[in-house]
Coordinates of C-alpha atoms in Angstrom, one line a residue:
Chain A
M8 CA 82.9 127.0 90.4
G9 CA 82.2 123.5 88.3
D10 CA 83.5 122.5 85.3
I11 CA 86.8 124.5 84.7
L12 CA 88.0 122.1 81.7
H13 CA 85.5 122.7 79.1
S14 CA 84.4 126.3 80.1
R15 CA 85.2 129.2 77.7
V16 CA 83.3 131.5 80.3
A17 CA 86.2 130.5 82.9
R18 CA 89.1 131.0 80.1
S19 CA 87.6 134.5 79.1
N20 CA 86.7 135.5 82.5
I21 CA 90.2 134.7 83.8
W22 CA 91.7 137.0 81.1
G23 CA 89.3 139.7 82.0
L24 CA 89.1 139.6 85.5
L25 CA 92.4 139.7 86.5
K26 CA 92.9 142.6 84.0
L27 CA 90.4 144.5 85.8
G28 CA 92.6 143.8 89.3
A29 CA 89.8 141.5 91.0
E30 CA 91.3 138.0 92.8
V31 CA 90.2 134.6 91.2
G32 CA 89.7 131.2 92.3
V33 CA 88.4 128.0 90.9
C34 CA 86.7 124.8 92.5
G35 CA 85.7 121.4 91.1
P36 CA 86.6 118.2 90.7
A37 CA 90.1 117.6 89.9
T38 CA 89.0 115.8 86.8
L39 CA 87.7 118.6 85.3
M40 CA 90.5 120.7 85.8
P41 CA 92.9 122.0 83.3
R42 CA 96.6 121.3 84.2
G43 CA 98.8 124.1 85.5
I44 CA 95.6 126.5 86.0
E45 CA 97.4 128.2 89.0
E46 CA 99.7 129.5 86.6
L47 CA 97.5 131.7 85.0
G48 CA 97.4 133.5 88.2
V49 CA 94.3 132.0 89.9
C50 CA 94.2 130.3 93.2
R51 CA 92.5 127.0 93.4
F52 CA 90.0 124.9 95.6
R53 CA 89.6 121.3 95.8
R54 CA 86.3 122.3 98.3
I55 CA 83.1 124.2 97.5
E56 CA 83.1 125.3 101.0
E57 CA 86.8 126.6 101.0
A58 CA 85.7 128.7 98.1
I59 CA 82.7 129.7 99.4
E60 CA 84.6 130.4 102.6
W61 CA 86.6 133.1 100.4
A62 CA 85.1 134.6 98.0
D63 CA 82.6 137.6 97.4
V64 CA 81.1 136.3 94.1
L65 CA 80.3 132.7 92.8
N66 CA 79.9 132.4 89.2
V67 CA 78.8 128.6 88.8
L68 CA 79.5 127.2 85.6
R69 CA 77.2 125.0 83.7
L70 CA 77.4 121.2 84.1
Q71 CA 77.2 119.3 81.0
L72 CA 75.3 116.1 80.9
E73 CA 78.1 114.4 78.7
R74 CA 81.0 114.8 81.0
M75 CA 79.6 112.6 83.0
E76 CA 79.4 109.6 80.0
R77 CA 82.4 110.4 79.4
G78 CA 83.5 109.6 82.8
F79 CA 84.8 112.4 84.0
I80 CA 82.7 112.5 87.4
P81 CA 80.7 109.2 88.3
S82 CA 76.9 110.9 88.8
L83 CA 75.0 114.2 88.7
R84 CA 73.6 113.2 91.9
E85 CA 77.1 113.2 93.6
Y86 CA 78.2 116.1 92.1
Y87 CA 75.4 118.1 93.1
R88 CA 76.3 116.8 96.9
V89 CA 79.5 117.4 96.5
F90 CA 80.2 120.6 94.7
G91 CA 76.4 122.0 94.1
V92 CA 75.5 125.7 95.4
T93 CA 73.3 124.8 97.8
Q94 CA 71.6 127.5 100.4
E95 CA 72.9 125.6 103.2
R96 CA 76.1 126.0 102.0
L97 CA 75.7 129.6 101.3
E98 CA 74.6 130.1 104.9
R99 CA 77.6 129.1 106.1
A100 CA 79.3 131.8 104.2
P101 CA 81.1 134.5 106.5
R102 CA 79.8 137.4 103.9
Q103 CA 76.6 137.3 101.4
L104 CA 77.7 136.3 98.2
T105 CA 76.4 137.7 94.3
I106 CA 75.5 134.7 92.9
M107 CA 76.1 134.6 88.8
H108 CA 75.4 132.0 85.9
P109 CA 76.2 132.1 82.5
G110 CA 73.3 129.9 81.9
P111 CA 71.6 127.6 80.7
M112 CA 71.8 126.6 84.4
N113 CA 71.2 122.3 85.5
R114 CA 68.7 123.6 88.8
G115 CA 69.6 121.0 91.2
V116 CA 72.6 120.0 89.9
E117 CA 75.4 122.3 90.1
I118 CA 72.8 125.4 91.5
D119 CA 69.7 124.9 93.3
S120 CA 66.5 126.5 92.5
R121 CA 66.4 128.5 95.8
V122 CA 70.0 130.2 95.2
A123 CA 69.4 130.9 91.0
D124 CA 66.3 132.8 91.9
G125 CA 66.9 133.9 94.9
S126 CA 67.7 137.6 96.1
H127 CA 71.3 137.7 95.7
S128 CA 71.3 136.3 92.4
V129 CA 72.5 138.6 89.4
I130 CA 71.7 135.6 87.3
L131 CA 69.1 137.1 85.0
A132 CA 70.8 141.0 84.4
Q133 CA 74.2 139.0 84.0
V134 CA 72.5 136.8 80.8
T135 CA 70.8 140.4 79.6
N136 CA 74.0 142.0 79.7
G137 CA 75.6 139.3 78.0
V138 CA 73.4 139.3 75.3
A139 CA 74.0 142.8 74.8
V140 CA 77.7 143.0 74.9
R141 CA 78.1 139.7 72.4
M142 CA 76.3 142.2 70.3
A143 CA 78.6 145.2 70.4
A144 CA 81.5 142.5 70.4
L145 CA 80.1 141.2 66.9
Y146 CA 79.1 144.5 65.5
L147 CA 82.6 146.0 66.5
L148 CA 84.2 142.9 64.8
A149 CA 82.1 142.6 62.0
G150 CA 83.9 146.0 61.2
G151 CA 80.4 148.2 62.7
R152 CA 81.3 151.6 62.7
P153 CA 79.5 152.9 66.0
E154 CA 80.2 156.6 65.3
L155 CA 77.7 155.8 61.9
A156 CA 75.1 154.2 64.0
D157 CA 71.9 156.0 65.3
A158 CA 71.7 154.7 68.2
A159 CA 75.5 155.7 69.5
K160 CA 74.6 159.4 68.5
G161 CA 72.6 159.9 71.6
P162 CA 69.6 161.9 71.8
A163 CA 68.9 163.8 69.1
G164 CA 70.7 167.1 69.3
G165 CA 73.1 165.6 71.1
A166 CA 76.6 166.1 71.5
S167 CA 77.7 164.5 67.9
E168 CA 81.3 165.8 66.2
Chain B
M4 CA 80.2 101.3 130.8
T5 CA 83.1 99.2 130.6
R6 CA 85.7 98.8 133.7
P7 CA 89.3 100.7 133.7
L8 CA 91.7 98.6 133.0
L9 CA 95.1 98.6 133.5
L10 CA 97.7 96.8 132.4
Q11 CA 100.9 96.6 134.6
G12 CA 104.5 95.8 133.7
G13 CA 104.8 95.3 130.0
R14 CA 107.2 96.6 127.4
V15 CA 105.4 99.4 125.8
I16 CA 105.9 100.0 122.6
D17 CA 105.0 102.9 120.6
P18 CA 106.6 103.9 117.7
S19 CA 104.7 106.7 117.3
R20 CA 105.9 108.3 120.4
S21 CA 109.5 106.3 120.0
L22 CA 108.3 105.1 123.0
D23 CA 110.0 101.0 124.1
Q24 CA 109.9 100.4 128.0
T25 CA 108.6 98.7 130.9
M26 CA 106.0 100.7 132.2
D27 CA 102.1 100.5 133.1
V28 CA 98.6 101.9 130.7
L29 CA 95.8 102.7 132.1
I30 CA 92.7 102.6 130.5
Q31 CA 89.0 104.5 130.7
D32 CA 86.1 105.7 129.3
G33 CA 87.4 103.9 126.5
K34 CA 90.6 105.8 125.9
I35 CA 94.1 105.9 127.1
A36 CA 93.9 107.5 130.4
A37 CA 98.0 107.6 131.1
V38 CA 101.2 106.0 130.0
G39 CA 103.6 105.7 132.8
T40 CA 105.2 103.8 135.5
G41 CA 103.6 103.0 139.1
L42 CA 100.6 103.8 137.8
G43 CA 97.7 103.2 140.2
S44 CA 94.6 101.2 139.7
P45 CA 90.9 103.0 139.6
D46 CA 88.4 101.7 141.9
G47 CA 87.1 98.3 140.3
A48 CA 89.7 98.3 137.4
D49 CA 90.4 95.0 135.5
V50 CA 94.1 95.0 136.5
R51 CA 96.0 92.9 134.0
D52 CA 99.8 91.4 135.3
V53 CA 101.5 91.9 131.5
R54 CA 105.2 91.4 132.6
G55 CA 107.2 90.0 129.8
K56 CA 104.9 90.8 127.3
V57 CA 105.1 93.6 124.9
V58 CA 102.1 96.2 124.7
A59 CA 101.4 98.3 121.6
P60 CA 99.0 100.3 119.8
G61 CA 96.6 97.7 118.2
L62 CA 98.0 95.9 114.6
L63 CA 96.1 97.5 111.7
D64 CA 95.5 95.4 108.5
V65 CA 94.6 97.6 105.5
H66 CA 93.9 94.7 103.5
V67 CA 91.6 91.7 104.1
H68 CA 88.2 90.4 102.2
L69 CA 85.5 89.7 104.8
R70 CA 83.5 88.4 102.3
E71 CA 80.8 89.1 102.9
P72 CA 77.8 89.9 101.4
G73 CA 78.2 87.5 98.9
N74 CA 80.3 84.5 100.5
E75 CA 79.1 84.5 104.0
D76 CA 79.9 80.6 104.0
V77 CA 83.8 81.0 103.6
E78 CA 83.9 85.0 105.9
T79 CA 81.0 87.3 107.4
I80 CA 82.1 90.1 108.9
A81 CA 81.8 88.8 112.2
S82 CA 83.7 85.8 112.0
G83 CA 86.1 87.8 110.3
T84 CA 86.7 90.3 112.8
R85 CA 87.0 87.5 115.6
A86 CA 89.4 86.5 113.7
A87 CA 91.3 90.0 113.5
A88 CA 90.7 90.1 117.1
A89 CA 92.7 86.8 117.8
G90 CA 95.4 87.8 115.2
G91 CA 95.9 91.0 117.6
F92 CA 94.2 94.1 114.9
T93 CA 92.2 96.6 116.1
A94 CA 91.2 97.8 113.0
V95 CA 90.9 96.1 109.3
C96 CA 89.9 97.6 105.4
A97 CA 87.5 95.5 104.2
M98 CA 87.9 95.2 100.3
P99 CA 85.3 96.1 98.2
N100 CA 85.2 92.9 95.9
T101 CA 82.0 90.9 97.6
D102 CA 78.7 90.0 96.2
P103 CA 77.7 92.4 95.1
V104 CA 80.3 94.7 94.8
T105 CA 81.1 97.8 97.5
D106 CA 80.4 99.9 94.9
N107 CA 77.7 102.7 96.8
Q108 CA 76.7 104.4 100.1
A109 CA 73.9 101.7 101.0
A110 CA 76.8 99.1 100.3
V111 CA 79.7 100.6 102.7
G112 CA 76.6 101.4 105.2
F113 CA 75.8 97.8 105.1
I114 CA 79.3 96.6 106.2
V115 CA 80.0 99.4 109.0
R116 CA 76.5 98.5 110.3
Q117 CA 77.7 94.7 110.5
A118 CA 80.8 95.4 112.4
A119 CA 79.1 97.7 114.5
R120 CA 76.6 94.4 115.4
A121 CA 79.6 92.3 116.0
G122 CA 81.2 94.7 118.1
L123 CA 85.0 93.1 117.9
T124 CA 87.9 94.2 115.1
R125 CA 87.0 97.8 114.0
V126 CA 86.2 97.9 110.3
Y127 CA 86.6 100.3 107.3
P128 CA 85.6 100.1 104.4
I129 CA 87.2 100.4 101.1
G130 CA 84.9 101.0 98.3
A131 CA 85.0 100.3 94.4
I132 CA 86.6 102.7 92.2
S133 CA 84.4 101.5 89.4
V134 CA 81.0 100.5 89.2
G135 CA 80.6 96.5 89.7
Q136 CA 84.8 96.8 89.4
K137 CA 83.6 96.2 85.8
G138 CA 86.4 99.8 85.1
E139 CA 83.8 101.3 82.8
Q140 CA 82.2 103.8 85.0
L141 CA 83.4 106.5 88.2
S142 CA 81.9 104.7 91.6
E143 CA 80.5 108.0 93.9
F144 CA 83.8 108.0 95.8
G145 CA 82.1 111.3 97.5
E146 CA 79.0 109.3 99.1
M147 CA 81.2 106.2 99.9
V148 CA 83.0 107.9 101.6
G149 CA 80.3 110.0 103.5
A150 CA 78.8 106.5 104.2
G151 CA 82.2 105.3 105.6
A152 CA 84.4 104.7 103.0
V153 CA 88.4 105.5 103.8
A154 CA 90.2 104.5 100.4
V155 CA 88.8 103.1 97.2
S156 CA 90.3 100.4 95.1
D157 CA 88.8 97.5 92.2
D158 CA 91.1 94.9 94.4
G159 CA 91.3 91.5 93.0
K160 CA 91.4 93.4 89.6
P161 CA 93.6 95.4 88.6
V162 CA 92.7 99.0 87.3
A163 CA 93.1 98.0 83.5
S164 CA 92.6 101.4 81.7
S165 CA 94.9 104.2 82.3
H166 CA 92.2 106.7 81.8
M167 CA 90.3 105.3 84.9
M168 CA 93.0 105.1 87.3
R169 CA 94.0 108.9 86.3
T170 CA 90.6 110.1 87.0
A171 CA 90.3 107.9 89.9
L172 CA 93.4 109.7 91.1
E173 CA 92.2 113.0 90.6
Y174 CA 88.7 112.9 91.5
A175 CA 90.0 110.9 94.8
Q176 CA 91.5 114.2 96.2
T177 CA 88.0 116.3 96.8
F178 CA 87.5 113.7 99.3
G179 CA 91.7 113.1 100.4
I180 CA 91.3 109.5 100.1
P181 CA 94.1 107.0 98.4
V182 CA 93.4 104.9 95.3
A183 CA 94.5 101.0 96.1
D184 CA 95.7 99.2 93.5
H185 CA 96.2 95.6 92.7
C186 CA 99.3 96.3 90.4
E187 CA 99.1 93.7 87.8
E188 CA 98.9 93.9 83.9
P189 CA 96.1 91.8 82.4
T190 CA 97.6 90.7 79.1
L191 CA 100.5 89.5 80.5
A192 CA 99.3 87.5 83.9
A193 CA 96.0 86.4 82.1
G194 CA 95.9 82.2 82.4
G195 CA 98.8 82.4 85.0
V196 CA 99.0 80.4 88.4
M197 CA 102.0 80.7 89.9
H198 CA 105.5 82.9 89.4
E199 CA 106.8 82.4 85.8
G200 CA 110.4 80.9 86.4
L201 CA 112.0 77.9 87.4
V202 CA 109.7 76.1 89.4
A203 CA 106.4 77.3 87.2
T204 CA 108.7 75.6 84.4
R205 CA 109.7 72.1 86.3
L206 CA 105.9 72.0 87.0
G207 CA 104.3 72.7 83.5
L208 CA 102.3 75.2 85.1
K209 CA 101.9 78.7 83.6
G210 CA 103.4 81.5 85.3
I211 CA 102.8 84.9 86.3
P212 CA 106.3 87.0 85.2
A213 CA 107.4 89.9 87.9
A214 CA 106.7 92.1 84.8
A215 CA 103.1 91.7 85.0
E216 CA 103.7 93.5 88.8
E217 CA 105.7 96.1 87.6
I218 CA 104.6 97.5 84.9
M219 CA 101.4 98.8 86.9
V220 CA 103.5 99.7 89.5
G221 CA 105.8 102.2 87.5
R222 CA 102.1 103.1 85.5
D223 CA 100.5 104.3 88.7
I224 CA 103.5 105.8 89.6
L225 CA 103.6 107.9 87.0
L226 CA 99.9 108.7 87.0
A227 CA 100.4 109.5 90.5
E228 CA 102.7 111.9 89.6
L229 CA 101.1 113.7 86.8
T230 CA 98.0 114.2 88.9
G231 CA 99.2 114.2 92.6
G232 CA 97.3 112.3 93.8
H233 CA 98.0 109.4 96.2
V234 CA 98.5 106.2 94.9
H235 CA 98.7 103.1 97.5
L236 CA 100.2 99.9 96.1
C237 CA 98.8 96.8 97.6
H238 CA 100.4 93.7 98.6
M239 CA 103.9 93.7 96.5
S240 CA 105.8 90.9 95.4
T241 CA 108.8 91.5 93.0
R242 CA 112.3 93.5 93.9
G243 CA 111.3 95.5 90.6
S244 CA 108.5 97.1 92.5
V245 CA 111.2 97.7 95.1
E246 CA 113.0 99.8 92.9
L247 CA 110.3 101.6 91.5
I248 CA 108.6 102.6 94.6
R249 CA 112.0 103.8 96.6
R250 CA 112.6 105.9 93.3
A251 CA 109.5 107.1 93.2
K252 CA 109.5 108.0 97.0
E253 CA 112.9 109.8 96.1
R254 CA 111.2 112.9 93.9
G255 CA 108.6 113.3 96.2
V256 CA 105.9 111.0 94.3
R257 CA 102.7 110.4 96.7
V258 CA 103.2 106.4 96.8
T259 CA 102.6 104.0 99.7
A260 CA 102.8 100.4 99.5
E261 CA 102.3 97.5 101.5
V262 CA 103.4 93.9 101.9
T263 CA 102.1 90.5 102.8
P264 CA 103.8 87.9 105.7
H265 CA 103.7 85.1 102.7
H266 CA 106.1 87.2 100.5
L267 CA 108.2 88.3 103.1
T268 CA 108.8 84.4 103.6
L269 CA 107.8 82.0 101.5
T270 CA 109.3 81.5 97.7
D271 CA 108.0 79.5 94.6
L272 CA 109.3 76.4 95.7
A273 CA 106.0 76.3 98.0
C274 CA 104.1 75.6 95.3
E275 CA 106.2 72.2 94.7
G276 CA 104.0 68.9 94.6
Y277 CA 101.3 71.5 93.6
D278 CA 100.3 72.7 96.9
T279 CA 97.1 75.0 96.8
Q280 CA 97.6 76.8 100.0
A281 CA 100.8 78.3 98.1
K282 CA 98.7 79.5 95.1
M283 CA 98.0 83.4 95.5
N284 CA 98.1 86.7 93.7
P285 CA 100.5 88.1 93.7
P286 CA 102.4 84.6 93.3
L287 CA 105.1 83.8 95.8
R288 CA 108.1 84.8 93.4
E289 CA 112.3 84.5 94.1
A290 CA 114.4 84.4 97.0
A291 CA 116.0 87.4 95.4
D292 CA 112.6 88.8 95.5
V293 CA 111.7 88.3 99.6
A294 CA 115.4 89.9 100.4
A295 CA 114.3 92.7 98.6
L296 CA 111.0 93.0 100.1
R297 CA 112.5 93.0 103.2
A298 CA 115.1 95.3 103.0
A299 CA 112.4 97.7 101.9
L300 CA 110.6 97.3 104.5
K301 CA 113.0 97.6 106.9
D302 CA 113.6 101.0 105.4
G303 CA 110.1 102.4 104.4
V304 CA 110.3 102.1 101.0
I305 CA 107.5 99.2 102.1
D306 CA 105.3 101.2 104.5
C307 CA 103.5 98.1 106.2
I308 CA 102.5 94.8 106.5
A309 CA 99.1 93.4 105.3
S310 CA 97.5 90.2 105.0
D311 CA 95.5 90.5 102.4
H312 CA 93.4 88.2 104.5
A313 CA 91.5 85.8 101.4
P314 CA 89.7 83.2 103.2
H315 CA 88.3 80.4 100.5
A316 CA 86.6 77.0 101.4
Y317 CA 89.0 74.3 102.2
D318 CA 87.0 71.8 99.0
A319 CA 87.7 74.9 96.6
K320 CA 91.3 74.7 97.5
E321 CA 91.0 70.6 97.3
A322 CA 91.9 71.3 93.4
A323 CA 94.1 70.9 90.6
F324 CA 96.7 73.6 91.0
D325 CA 94.8 75.8 87.8
D326 CA 91.6 74.9 89.1
A327 CA 92.4 76.2 93.0
P328 CA 91.3 79.8 93.9
F329 CA 93.9 82.5 95.1
G330 CA 94.7 83.1 98.7
V331 CA 95.5 82.8 101.7
A332 CA 94.2 83.5 105.2
G333 CA 96.2 85.6 106.6
L334 CA 95.0 87.4 109.9
E335 CA 95.8 85.0 112.6
T336 CA 99.2 83.9 111.2
A337 CA 100.4 87.4 110.5
F338 CA 102.1 88.6 113.7
G339 CA 103.5 85.1 114.6
V340 CA 105.0 84.8 111.2
A341 CA 106.2 88.4 111.3
W342 CA 107.7 88.2 114.4
T343 CA 109.2 85.1 114.0
E344 CA 111.2 85.3 110.7
L345 CA 112.0 89.3 110.9
V346 CA 112.3 89.6 115.0
E347 CA 113.9 86.5 115.7
G348 CA 115.4 86.2 112.4
G349 CA 116.8 89.7 112.5
V350 CA 115.4 91.6 110.3
L351 CA 113.1 94.2 111.9
T352 CA 113.8 95.1 115.1
A353 CA 110.3 94.4 118.3
A354 CA 109.4 98.7 117.6
E355 CA 110.4 97.9 114.0
L356 CA 107.8 95.1 113.4
I357 CA 104.7 97.2 115.5
A358 CA 105.2 100.3 113.5
R359 CA 105.2 98.1 110.3
M360 CA 101.9 97.0 111.4
S361 CA 100.1 99.9 113.5
T362 CA 101.6 103.4 113.2
A363 CA 102.5 103.1 109.8
P364 CA 99.4 101.6 108.0
A365 CA 97.3 103.9 109.9
A366 CA 99.7 106.4 108.3
A367 CA 99.4 105.6 105.1
L368 CA 95.4 105.2 105.0
R369 CA 95.2 108.3 107.0
L370 CA 93.2 106.4 109.7
P371 CA 92.9 106.8 113.4
G372 CA 95.0 104.6 115.7
G373 CA 98.9 103.2 115.7
S374 CA 99.2 105.4 119.2
L375 CA 99.1 104.8 122.6
K376 CA 98.7 108.8 123.6
P377 CA 97.0 109.6 126.2
G378 CA 93.8 110.9 125.4
A379 CA 93.3 108.2 122.0
P380 CA 90.9 105.7 121.5
A381 CA 91.9 102.8 123.2
D382 CA 93.0 100.3 120.8
V383 CA 95.6 98.4 122.3
V384 CA 97.2 95.0 121.9
V385 CA 99.6 92.9 124.5
L386 CA 101.9 90.3 122.6
D387 CA 102.8 87.3 123.8
V388 CA 106.1 87.4 122.0
T389 CA 108.2 84.4 124.3
A390 CA 104.9 82.0 123.3
R391 CA 105.8 79.5 120.8
W392 CA 103.0 77.5 119.2
T393 CA 102.2 75.3 116.2
V394 CA 99.5 76.4 113.5
D395 CA 96.4 74.4 113.3
P396 CA 93.9 76.1 111.1
V397 CA 91.3 73.9 112.7
T398 CA 91.8 76.3 115.6
F399 CA 91.0 79.1 113.7
F400 CA 88.2 81.6 114.1
S401 CA 88.1 82.4 110.9
K402 CA 85.8 80.4 108.8
S403 CA 88.2 79.4 106.1
R404 CA 91.3 76.9 106.8
N405 CA 93.1 77.7 103.9
T406 CA 96.7 78.6 105.2
P407 CA 100.4 77.9 103.6
F408 CA 102.1 77.9 107.2
A409 CA 99.9 74.9 108.7
G410 CA 102.3 72.8 110.8
R411 CA 104.3 76.0 111.5
T412 CA 105.8 76.9 115.0
L413 CA 105.9 79.9 115.4
T414 CA 106.7 82.7 118.0
G415 CA 104.5 85.8 119.2
R416 CA 101.0 86.0 119.5
A417 CA 98.4 88.1 120.5
A418 CA 97.2 87.1 124.0
L419 CA 95.2 90.4 124.5
T420 CA 92.9 92.7 121.9
V421 CA 91.2 95.8 123.1
V422 CA 88.8 97.8 120.8
G423 CA 87.7 101.1 122.7
G424 CA 88.3 99.8 125.8
T425 CA 86.5 96.5 125.5
V426 CA 88.3 93.3 125.8
V427 CA 87.6 91.7 122.2
H428 CA 89.9 89.1 122.4
P429 CA 90.6 86.5 124.7
G430 CA 86.7 86.8 124.4
E431 CA 83.8 84.3 125.4
G432 CA 83.7 80.6 123.7
P433 CA 86.3 78.1 122.3
S434 CA 90.1 79.9 122.4
A435 CA 92.4 79.1 120.4
A436 CA 95.4 79.1 122.7

């Protein structure tokens, strides 16, 4: 949901989620939608109402303020009114949606505080896990050898080889 | 509740259903109740004998300037919609080059309210593409559509920046509205006051070349193709534009186009004698352009006729050609000029003209109207297509008098205009008849 054009999150999640067998849709203003996105194997929604009706999980992307200055959208106020993930929009969904956001959030722009802090939000867990996954990825890329790390050996007396 | 209205024995032309035969039309509760032969009249109905006249969906003009807010001395929403009703129009689209510019939801809402207060022809506002029509920052399309806007345009000015045009065509897709462009390459047109050609040379006036329009037509078509957006090209005037649109439509680009009655009937020769009534933008072109525009209207390359009603104070037009403003007050002459020149002139059939002035403009901008289908809102016009009358600007309902057709004898005018079941013309007070 949101600025797909400038989002690394969208591009990496599309690859990862499709590989794991999920169906992926993207939604946002056409000014913030990269060309040919459908050819990556995702469906595209022009209106947030359609996306909410379709999805089980919404991953809401941060709208960077400079996008308005560069002329991709008229104003943050209108972005909230047209594409904001609000409680009212979610209440009209046919099922309960899980809410994600990679952070940092612009509350009142792409997402309502009530939604971000609501019972179906997994945003804090997502951010926490995101830190751990990034640490692990960087460790491996830097040549780390998990079999030598104490933490990877598990509890003392465990199954180390 | 208004009385039922029964229009008896007219030639009913409804292009939306390919209908052209003698029938009755019954209007009840603001809607078309029935179309058929020998319809009975309900109790208390207002029964009108319209034998010999054409009964059609109300005419729809997708391009007018109502000048309110900002220039109420020249036109108001009330006077402009009264002129529209007299011209047979049941709906008009108001361009946003007002003062202040119609570039936000409050301004759009003001126009909707003023039109409701006047209670005559319906007004569909068109919002500005850019804030202040400055071509710098996108206006809030979503909020304007929420307030009643049906399209966006910076009309009066071209969208000079191709990036802005691209962004507008992309952003408009969220709301399903077209982007209407006034096609004029500003650096080529700068300082021009009439068509660049032999007449301008003879008169010693600076010309606006056909290429100034065609470059932007070509650009807009390419950007519509790039983005998948819908571009509506305003007041086409050249044969080159016609060819570009024809090819674009053949390859499926989402493009629609309009042409004015004056560009279909007059050439740059009308500027002879430095007649400022013939000064308009785009300028009147050459006979070959007129012929191409007529053929394009006939075969649907150009979708519809729009008046580009542009009222100006009489004293503003009483100036040197270079100094006078561009524009024609067209609402009250549009149908007569078109019927006389195009139907009596053998270019279009009656049904084709009705289509190009009602069903087609409604389809081009995806507006309600343009149909006499039972259940549709009763926006209906009765056209007296045998009435011969002479254009006398003094009798205009418009506050302005600027027309190049003064003194012309025309055939065809609106005898009755009905909006939502209510007769809005002829009304009380002075009649132009």
